[in-house]
């Protein structure tokens, strides 16, 4: 389904996304007040620089994530324009081709969406400016379940026009929470345009608590033929989607040692906006107790399980990417994960767990002393299957409604398509004329 295609006459062919997308991306939704009190005080430059040093060359952001695009852009710009120091008078600048940049468009605020072509174009051009780059590798329509299918189709068409006519976007996809909606929209877009989506980003649906995206392929999920044929990944594959990405493996903070307070009067940023019901929060706190009794942190167990299962499941379903392990000459397909962190130690643990998960695929316990190797894989799978899933009971595979009951898009009809006169478009048009006159 995915093939090498030209973006526009005279433009270099685009290889299939599955051949160029990194298998692990740093998600920067955490560079936002929804997760931390003051994202500007985060060590965001150190996190991004350390990610590059560890080989994590993909970054996922959105204009909806507060200052995330600005902070990520500042960090990348500093790496692309390094300051000489006495110890390193000739630093090597990061090149634009050295990293893969993903953002989104269409979601403005918690209850405000504008998927009109003019807003989508404005949002993309503003992202270019904030991120200090001439093009974006992949752009999604953000949280597409909140608008009509017709609006999603119009936005995708505009993103493809920006790809083909203006060359500022390379690949196009959609993102959202309910997997059935993602499948419906992917099928509709393929049917209406004759061109499949490059990517679909799902979040919160391949976790220790909610396995819906990967059923029935996940370990312990069963494999009846009818279940396989109607499963989300099979539907997406049939709709021609090249790559499916898995994000929010900790359930947006549910699957952590601290958990999410049942009430929002604790001062926790998460407690105020997280859509989970109180009973689910309590159930996940019980998981943290079980993990601690086994000498583990719930976030470590949850992260390892999701990374390992998604790496395997996405490949099995045909929606993974090409990957060759360092030091190996043999490539394989694995699933793409998007992980958010708020510190460099969290980043380093995430990368270590990911490397261990990938290296353990298809291997039996080998007696290795590597704390992240196959022995850990076996321990995590056993803990999840024998203790965590039974403890969840009816909350296993539960997903809240999105949008919730009574949702109304607060973007007024008269304002849809109206873009700010803030100089973003004027600056882009001026730069384009300058390039054309050379």
Short mmCIF file of C-alpha atoms in Angstrom, two decimals:
data_model
loop_
_atom_site.label_atom_id
_atom_site.label_comp_id
_atom_site.label_asym_id
_atom_site.label_seq_id
_atom_site.Cartn_x
_atom_site.Cartn_y
_atom_site.Cartn_z
CA UNK A 1 0.00 0.00 0.00
CA UNK A 2 2.78 2.40 0.94
CA UNK A 3 5.00 3.21 -1.99
CA UNK A 4 7.65 5.63 -3.04
CA UNK A 5 5.85 8.70 -4.38
CA UNK A 6 6.89 12.13 -5.51
CA UNK A 7 5.71 15.02 -3.35
CA UNK A 8 5.30 17.29 -6.37
CA UNK A 9 6.82 17.76 -9.83
CA UNK A 10 10.56 18.24 -9.51
CA UNK A 11 10.58 17.27 -5.83
CA UNK A 12 12.55 14.26 -4.60
CA UNK A 13 10.53 11.07 -4.09
CA UNK A 14 9.34 10.33 -0.58
CA UNK A 15 10.27 6.86 0.61
CA UNK A 16 7.61 4.95 2.55
CA UNK A 17 7.29 6.25 6.07
CA UNK A 18 8.09 2.82 7.52
CA UNK A 19 11.62 3.10 6.09
CA UNK A 20 12.48 6.50 7.62
CA UNK A 21 10.51 6.88 10.86
CA UNK A 22 12.61 6.24 14.00
CA UNK A 23 11.28 3.40 16.19
CA UNK A 24 11.36 5.52 19.36
CA UNK A 25 10.22 9.14 19.60
CA UNK A 26 10.45 11.58 22.48
CA UNK A 27 6.98 12.97 23.13
CA UNK A 28 6.99 16.52 24.47
CA UNK A 29 3.43 16.75 25.78
CA UNK A 30 5.24 16.80 29.13
CA UNK A 31 6.72 20.21 28.23
CA UNK A 32 3.38 21.60 29.36
CA UNK A 33 1.50 22.79 32.46
CA UNK A 34 -0.80 19.75 32.22
CA UNK A 35 2.11 17.66 33.53
CA UNK A 36 4.43 20.07 35.34
CA UNK A 37 3.83 23.29 37.20
CA UNK A 38 6.42 25.29 35.25
CA UNK A 39 7.62 23.71 32.00
CA UNK A 40 10.00 26.61 31.40
CA UNK A 41 11.91 25.47 34.48
CA UNK A 42 12.28 21.94 33.13
CA UNK A 43 15.72 20.89 31.85
CA UNK A 44 14.20 20.69 28.36
CA UNK A 45 17.45 21.57 26.58
CA UNK A 46 19.30 18.85 28.47
CA UNK A 47 16.52 16.33 27.77
CA UNK A 48 16.56 16.98 24.03
CA UNK A 49 20.35 16.98 23.81
CA UNK A 50 20.57 13.76 25.81
CA UNK A 51 17.92 12.16 23.61
CA UNK A 52 20.00 12.90 20.51
CA UNK A 53 23.10 11.53 22.22
CA UNK A 54 21.24 8.32 23.08
CA UNK A 55 20.10 7.89 19.49
CA UNK A 56 16.51 9.06 20.00
CA UNK A 57 16.13 11.20 16.90
CA UNK A 58 12.35 11.54 16.66
CA UNK A 59 10.35 14.25 18.45
CA UNK A 60 6.57 14.60 18.80
CA UNK A 61 4.89 17.86 19.80
CA UNK A 62 1.77 19.98 19.22
CA UNK A 63 0.68 23.62 19.46
CA UNK A 64 -1.98 22.39 21.91
CA UNK A 65 0.75 21.39 24.38
CA UNK A 66 1.21 24.87 25.79
CA UNK A 67 4.82 26.01 25.29
CA UNK A 68 5.98 22.61 24.02
CA UNK A 69 6.71 23.66 20.42
CA UNK A 70 8.56 26.75 21.59
CA UNK A 71 10.69 24.85 24.12
CA UNK A 72 11.45 21.98 21.74
CA UNK A 73 12.26 24.48 18.99
CA UNK A 74 14.61 26.38 21.27
CA UNK A 75 16.41 23.18 22.26
CA UNK A 76 16.79 21.97 18.67
CA UNK A 77 17.86 25.42 17.46
CA UNK A 78 20.60 25.49 20.11
CA UNK A 79 21.87 22.12 18.88
CA UNK A 80 21.76 23.27 15.25
CA UNK A 81 23.61 26.47 16.16
CA UNK A 82 26.00 25.42 18.95
CA UNK A 83 28.05 27.96 20.83
CA UNK A 84 31.83 27.36 20.73
CA UNK A 85 33.49 26.88 24.11
CA UNK A 86 37.15 26.75 25.16
CA UNK A 87 36.90 22.97 25.48
CA UNK A 88 35.04 22.60 22.18
CA UNK A 89 35.91 25.52 19.90
CA UNK A 90 34.44 23.83 16.79
CA UNK A 91 31.24 22.05 17.86
CA UNK A 92 29.45 19.97 15.25
CA UNK A 93 26.02 21.43 14.52
CA UNK A 94 22.98 19.19 14.38
CA UNK A 95 21.60 19.03 10.83
CA UNK A 96 17.90 19.17 10.01
CA UNK A 97 18.20 15.76 8.36
CA UNK A 98 19.54 14.31 11.63
CA UNK A 99 16.13 14.30 13.35
CA UNK A 100 12.50 13.48 12.56
CA UNK A 101 9.99 16.13 13.64
CA UNK A 102 6.29 15.50 14.24
CA UNK A 103 3.59 17.96 15.20
CA UNK A 104 -0.17 18.30 14.98
CA UNK A 105 -2.82 20.79 13.88
CA UNK A 106 -6.49 21.50 14.47
CA UNK A 107 -6.79 21.48 18.26
CA UNK A 108 -6.55 24.95 19.77
CA UNK A 109 -7.71 24.44 23.37
CA UNK A 110 -9.45 21.89 25.57
CA UNK A 111 -12.82 22.43 23.89
CA UNK A 112 -11.80 24.46 20.83
CA UNK A 113 -11.07 22.93 17.42
CA UNK A 114 -10.61 24.38 13.95
CA UNK A 115 -9.99 21.93 11.11
CA UNK A 116 -10.64 24.43 8.32
CA UNK A 117 -7.98 24.47 5.57
CA UNK A 118 -6.98 28.05 6.34
CA UNK A 119 -6.41 27.30 10.03
CA UNK A 120 -4.55 24.07 9.26
CA UNK A 121 -2.23 26.00 6.95
CA UNK A 122 -1.71 28.76 9.51
CA UNK A 123 -1.00 26.22 12.26
CA UNK A 124 1.60 24.43 10.14
CA UNK A 125 3.35 27.69 9.21
CA UNK A 126 3.35 28.80 12.84
CA UNK A 127 4.86 25.44 13.86
CA UNK A 128 7.64 25.92 11.31
CA UNK A 129 8.41 29.29 12.87
CA UNK A 130 8.30 28.03 16.46
CA UNK A 131 10.43 24.99 15.69
CA UNK A 132 12.96 26.91 13.54
CA UNK A 133 12.75 24.44 10.65
CA UNK A 134 11.92 24.71 6.92
CA UNK A 135 9.71 21.59 6.88
CA UNK A 136 7.88 19.15 9.15
CA UNK A 137 8.38 15.43 8.70
CA UNK A 138 4.92 14.34 9.82
CA UNK A 139 1.79 16.28 10.76
CA UNK A 140 -1.36 14.80 12.33
CA UNK A 141 -4.83 16.20 12.65
CA UNK A 142 -5.01 16.46 16.45
CA UNK A 143 -7.67 14.49 18.37
CA UNK A 144 -9.87 13.96 15.36
CA UNK A 145 -12.77 12.41 17.30
CA UNK A 146 -13.87 15.90 18.40
CA UNK A 147 -14.90 17.05 14.91
CA UNK A 148 -16.93 15.64 12.02
CA UNK A 149 -15.49 13.18 9.48
CA UNK A 150 -15.96 15.85 6.82
CA UNK A 151 -13.79 18.27 8.76
CA UNK A 152 -11.09 15.62 9.18
CA UNK A 153 -11.16 14.89 5.45
CA UNK A 154 -10.80 18.60 4.61
CA UNK A 155 -7.87 18.96 7.01
CA UNK A 156 -6.09 15.91 5.61
CA UNK A 157 -6.53 17.23 2.09
CA UNK A 158 -5.01 20.55 3.12
CA UNK A 159 -2.05 18.85 4.78
CA UNK A 160 -1.49 16.90 1.58
CA UNK A 161 -1.69 20.11 -0.43
CA UNK A 162 0.95 21.62 1.87
CA UNK A 163 2.99 18.50 1.19
CA UNK A 164 2.58 18.48 -2.58
CA UNK A 165 2.42 22.18 -3.48
CA UNK A 166 4.40 23.94 -0.76
CA UNK A 167 6.79 21.22 0.39
CA UNK A 168 6.52 22.08 4.10
CA UNK A 169 5.05 18.72 5.14
CA UNK A 170 6.43 15.29 4.20
CA UNK A 171 3.93 12.81 5.66
CA UNK A 172 0.31 13.10 6.82
CA UNK A 173 -1.65 11.28 9.52
CA UNK A 174 -4.39 11.49 12.14
CA UNK A 175 -4.32 11.15 15.92
CA UNK A 176 -6.95 10.48 18.55
CA UNK A 177 -8.14 8.40 21.48
CA UNK A 178 -10.97 6.01 20.48
CA UNK A 179 -9.46 3.32 18.27
CA UNK A 180 -12.75 2.61 16.50
CA UNK A 181 -12.95 6.24 15.40
CA UNK A 182 -9.37 6.14 14.13
CA UNK A 183 -10.23 3.03 12.11
CA UNK A 184 -13.44 4.56 10.73
CA UNK A 185 -11.64 7.73 9.65
CA UNK A 186 -8.69 5.89 8.10
CA UNK A 187 -11.11 3.77 6.06
CA UNK A 188 -13.14 6.83 5.03
CA UNK A 189 -10.09 8.83 3.95
CA UNK A 190 -8.77 5.92 1.87
CA UNK A 191 -12.17 5.44 0.23
CA UNK A 192 -12.75 9.15 -0.49
CA UNK A 193 -9.27 10.06 -1.72
CA UNK A 194 -7.81 6.80 -3.01
CA UNK A 195 -4.71 7.51 -0.93
CA UNK A 196 -4.10 5.92 2.48
CA UNK A 197 -2.83 7.77 5.50
CA UNK A 198 0.88 7.58 6.18
CA UNK A 199 0.39 7.29 9.92
CA UNK A 200 -2.12 6.92 12.72
CA UNK A 201 -1.17 7.89 16.27
CA UNK A 202 -3.06 6.10 19.04
CA UNK A 203 -2.54 6.91 22.69
CA UNK A 204 -3.50 5.23 25.94
CA UNK A 205 -4.73 2.08 24.19
CA UNK A 206 -1.78 -0.30 24.51
CA UNK A 207 -1.08 -0.11 28.22
CA UNK A 208 -1.09 -2.57 31.10
CA UNK A 209 -4.60 -1.30 31.89
CA UNK A 210 -6.02 -0.81 28.36
CA UNK A 211 -4.92 -3.20 25.61
CA UNK A 212 -7.61 -2.38 23.04
CA UNK A 213 -5.32 -1.24 20.22
CA UNK A 214 -3.42 -4.51 20.19
CA UNK A 215 -6.20 -7.01 20.84
CA UNK A 216 -6.28 -9.89 20.06
CA UNK A 217 -2.55 -9.92 19.24
CA UNK A 218 -1.30 -8.97 22.72
CA UNK A 219 0.08 -11.65 24.99
CA UNK A 220 -2.89 -13.35 26.66
CA UNK A 221 -5.39 -11.66 24.33
CA UNK A 222 -6.59 -14.71 22.39
CA UNK A 223 -6.68 -15.08 18.61
CA UNK A 224 -10.06 -16.17 17.29
CA UNK A 225 -10.24 -15.59 13.52
CA UNK A 226 -13.29 -13.34 13.83
CA UNK A 227 -11.52 -11.26 16.47
CA UNK A 228 -8.45 -10.89 14.27
CA UNK A 229 -10.40 -9.81 11.17
CA UNK A 230 -12.28 -7.08 13.00
CA UNK A 231 -9.39 -5.92 15.17
CA UNK A 232 -8.15 -2.31 15.03
CA UNK A 233 -4.73 -3.11 13.59
CA UNK A 234 -6.12 -5.34 10.85
CA UNK A 235 -8.65 -2.64 9.92
CA UNK A 236 -5.95 0.03 9.80
CA UNK A 237 -3.70 -2.19 7.70
CA UNK A 238 -6.54 -2.87 5.25
CA UNK A 239 -7.12 0.89 5.04
CA UNK A 240 -3.54 1.18 3.76
CA UNK A 241 -2.10 2.90 6.84
CA UNK A 242 1.67 2.55 6.65
CA UNK A 243 2.63 3.01 10.32
CA UNK A 244 0.63 2.97 13.56
CA UNK A 245 2.33 4.67 16.52
CA UNK A 246 1.64 3.95 20.18
CA UNK A 247 1.81 6.76 22.75
CA UNK A 248 1.00 7.37 26.42
CA UNK A 249 2.01 3.93 27.68
CA UNK A 250 1.51 5.10 31.27
CA UNK A 251 -2.09 6.09 30.61
CA UNK A 252 -1.27 9.81 30.88
CA UNK A 253 -0.02 9.30 34.43
CA UNK A 254 -2.43 6.59 35.66
CA UNK A 255 0.19 3.85 35.70
CA UNK A 256 2.75 5.43 38.00
CA UNK A 257 3.80 4.93 41.60
CA UNK A 258 2.14 8.18 42.62
CA UNK A 259 -0.91 7.62 40.49
CA UNK A 260 -3.52 10.33 40.04
CA UNK A 261 -5.34 11.71 43.09
CA UNK A 262 -9.02 10.88 43.19
CA UNK A 263 -9.96 14.52 43.74
CA UNK A 264 -8.53 17.64 42.10
CA UNK A 265 -7.99 19.58 45.34
CA UNK A 266 -4.47 18.23 45.85
CA UNK A 267 -2.66 20.70 43.61
CA UNK A 268 -1.76 17.97 41.13
CA UNK A 269 -1.94 19.29 37.54
CA UNK A 270 -2.96 15.82 36.34
CA UNK A 271 -5.83 15.44 38.79
CA UNK A 272 -7.63 18.48 37.40
CA UNK A 273 -7.84 17.46 33.75
CA UNK A 274 -7.30 13.68 33.55
CA UNK A 275 -10.53 12.11 32.18
CA UNK A 276 -10.31 8.86 34.20
CA UNK A 277 -13.08 8.12 36.73
CA UNK A 278 -12.15 7.95 40.44
CA UNK A 279 -12.68 4.18 40.58
CA UNK A 280 -10.12 3.61 37.83
CA UNK A 281 -7.61 5.82 39.60
CA UNK A 282 -8.02 3.74 42.75
CA UNK A 283 -7.66 0.49 40.80
CA UNK A 284 -4.37 1.71 39.30
CA UNK A 285 -3.10 2.72 42.75
CA UNK A 286 -3.62 -0.92 43.74
CA UNK A 287 -1.39 -1.92 40.82
CA UNK A 288 1.33 0.33 42.21
CA UNK A 289 1.13 -1.53 45.53
CA UNK A 290 1.42 -4.91 43.81
CA UNK A 291 4.40 -3.75 41.76
CA UNK A 292 6.13 -2.39 44.88
CA UNK A 293 5.60 -5.72 46.67
CA UNK A 294 7.44 -7.36 43.75
CA UNK A 295 10.32 -4.90 44.12
CA UNK A 296 9.27 -2.84 41.09
CA UNK A 297 7.96 0.61 40.25
CA UNK A 298 4.65 0.51 38.39
CA UNK A 299 5.87 2.96 35.76
CA UNK A 300 8.88 0.75 34.98
CA UNK A 301 6.75 -2.38 34.67
CA UNK A 302 4.09 -0.60 32.60
CA UNK A 303 6.63 0.98 30.30
CA UNK A 304 8.49 -2.28 29.73
CA UNK A 305 5.33 -4.27 29.03
CA UNK A 306 3.99 -1.73 26.52
CA UNK A 307 7.32 -1.24 24.77
CA UNK A 308 7.90 -4.95 24.38
CA UNK A 309 4.35 -5.86 23.36
CA UNK A 310 4.00 -3.01 20.90
CA UNK A 311 7.37 -3.71 19.29
CA UNK A 312 6.16 -7.25 18.62
CA UNK A 313 2.45 -6.69 17.95
CA UNK A 314 2.84 -3.86 15.42
CA UNK A 315 5.36 -5.90 13.47
CA UNK A 316 3.04 -8.91 13.48
CA UNK A 317 0.17 -6.75 12.21
CA UNK A 318 2.33 -5.15 9.48
CA UNK A 319 2.25 -1.56 10.78
CA UNK A 320 5.78 -1.30 12.17
CA UNK A 321 8.99 0.24 10.83
CA UNK A 322 12.35 -1.01 9.61
CA UNK A 323 14.87 -1.42 12.39
CA UNK A 324 18.38 -2.80 12.62
CA UNK A 325 19.85 -3.27 16.07
CA UNK A 326 23.24 -1.62 16.69
CA UNK A 327 25.99 -4.09 15.85
CA UNK A 328 23.64 -6.31 13.86
CA UNK A 329 23.45 -6.76 10.11
CA UNK A 330 19.93 -8.20 10.17
CA UNK A 331 16.94 -5.88 10.10
CA UNK A 332 13.43 -6.48 11.35
CA UNK A 333 10.10 -4.70 11.74
CA UNK A 334 9.12 -3.30 15.14
CA UNK A 335 6.39 -1.04 16.47
CA UNK A 336 7.00 2.68 16.96
CA UNK A 337 6.61 4.06 20.49
CA UNK A 338 6.26 7.66 21.65
CA UNK A 339 7.47 8.24 25.22
CA UNK A 340 7.19 11.39 27.32
CA UNK A 341 9.60 12.27 30.12
CA UNK A 342 10.21 15.24 32.38
CA UNK A 343 13.86 14.63 33.33
CA UNK A 344 17.02 13.13 31.88
CA UNK A 345 17.00 10.18 34.37
CA UNK A 346 13.49 9.30 33.16
CA UNK A 347 14.71 9.51 29.59
CA UNK A 348 17.68 7.26 30.29
CA UNK A 349 15.47 4.66 32.01
CA UNK A 350 13.01 4.75 29.12
CA UNK A 351 15.72 4.20 26.53
CA UNK A 352 17.24 1.39 28.59
CA UNK A 353 13.86 -0.33 28.93
CA UNK A 354 13.21 0.10 25.19
CA UNK A 355 16.59 -1.36 24.25
CA UNK A 356 16.01 -4.27 26.59
CA UNK A 357 12.53 -4.86 25.21
CA UNK A 358 13.76 -4.88 21.62
CA UNK A 359 16.77 -7.07 22.33
CA UNK A 360 14.54 -9.55 24.17
CA UNK A 361 12.13 -10.12 21.31
CA UNK A 362 12.04 -13.79 20.48
CA UNK A 363 14.70 -14.68 23.03
CA UNK A 364 14.48 -17.08 25.95
CA UNK A 365 16.00 -16.34 29.33
CA UNK A 366 19.75 -16.65 28.90
CA UNK A 367 21.06 -16.16 32.42
CA UNK A 368 22.41 -12.73 31.52
CA UNK A 369 23.11 -10.28 34.32
CA UNK A 370 21.79 -7.43 32.15
CA UNK A 371 19.09 -5.85 34.35
CA UNK A 372 17.09 -4.93 31.25
CA UNK A 373 17.57 -8.20 29.34
CA UNK A 374 15.41 -11.29 28.72
CA UNK A 375 15.21 -12.23 32.41
CA UNK A 376 13.52 -8.92 33.14
CA UNK A 377 11.21 -9.44 30.20
CA UNK A 378 10.05 -12.73 31.68
CA UNK A 379 9.55 -11.19 35.13
CA UNK A 380 7.51 -8.28 33.81
CA UNK A 381 5.26 -10.46 31.65
CA UNK A 382 4.63 -12.78 34.58
CA UNK A 383 3.85 -9.94 37.00
CA UNK A 384 1.43 -8.29 34.58
CA UNK A 385 -0.36 -11.49 33.59
CA UNK A 386 -0.57 -13.14 37.02
CA UNK A 387 -1.11 -10.16 39.33
CA UNK A 388 -1.88 -6.84 37.65
CA UNK A 389 -4.52 -7.95 35.17
CA UNK A 390 -6.48 -10.01 37.73
CA UNK A 391 -6.34 -7.05 40.15
CA UNK A 392 -7.89 -4.73 37.58
CA UNK A 393 -10.94 -6.92 37.16
CA UNK A 394 -13.61 -5.09 35.14
CA UNK A 395 -11.29 -2.11 34.68
CA UNK A 396 -9.01 -4.11 32.38
CA UNK A 397 -9.38 -2.67 28.85
CA UNK A 398 -11.70 0.09 30.08
CA UNK A 399 -11.54 3.32 28.04
CA UNK A 400 -13.38 6.53 28.88
CA UNK A 401 -15.52 8.28 26.31
CA UNK A 402 -13.82 10.86 24.12
CA UNK A 403 -15.35 13.33 23.67
CA UNK A 404 -17.26 13.12 26.90
CA UNK A 405 -20.99 13.54 27.19
CA UNK A 406 -22.22 17.01 26.32
CA UNK A 407 -19.07 18.13 24.48
CA UNK A 408 -19.49 21.26 22.37
CA UNK A 409 -16.81 22.78 20.17
CA UNK A 410 -16.46 26.30 21.54
CA UNK A 411 -14.91 27.59 18.33
CA UNK A 412 -17.68 29.77 16.90
CA UNK A 413 -18.71 29.09 13.32
CA UNK A 414 -17.94 32.72 12.48
CA UNK A 415 -14.36 32.28 13.74
CA UNK A 416 -13.54 29.02 11.97
CA UNK A 417 -10.95 29.66 9.32
CA UNK A 418 -10.12 33.11 10.71
CA UNK A 419 -6.39 33.26 11.43
CA UNK A 420 -4.50 35.82 13.54
CA UNK A 421 -2.78 38.73 11.85
CA UNK A 422 0.39 38.03 13.80
CA UNK A 423 2.90 38.07 10.96
CA UNK A 424 3.27 34.28 10.63
CA UNK A 425 1.77 34.03 7.16
CA UNK A 426 3.34 37.30 5.99
CA UNK A 427 6.80 36.13 7.07
CA UNK A 428 6.33 32.80 5.30
CA UNK A 429 5.15 34.43 2.07
CA UNK A 430 8.06 36.89 2.15
CA UNK A 431 10.57 34.08 2.61
CA UNK A 432 8.93 32.10 -0.21
CA UNK A 433 9.14 35.05 -2.61
CA UNK A 434 12.79 35.50 -1.67
CA UNK A 435 13.53 31.84 -2.47
CA UNK A 436 11.68 32.04 -5.78
CA UNK A 437 13.59 35.14 -6.87
CA UNK A 438 17.01 33.54 -6.42
#
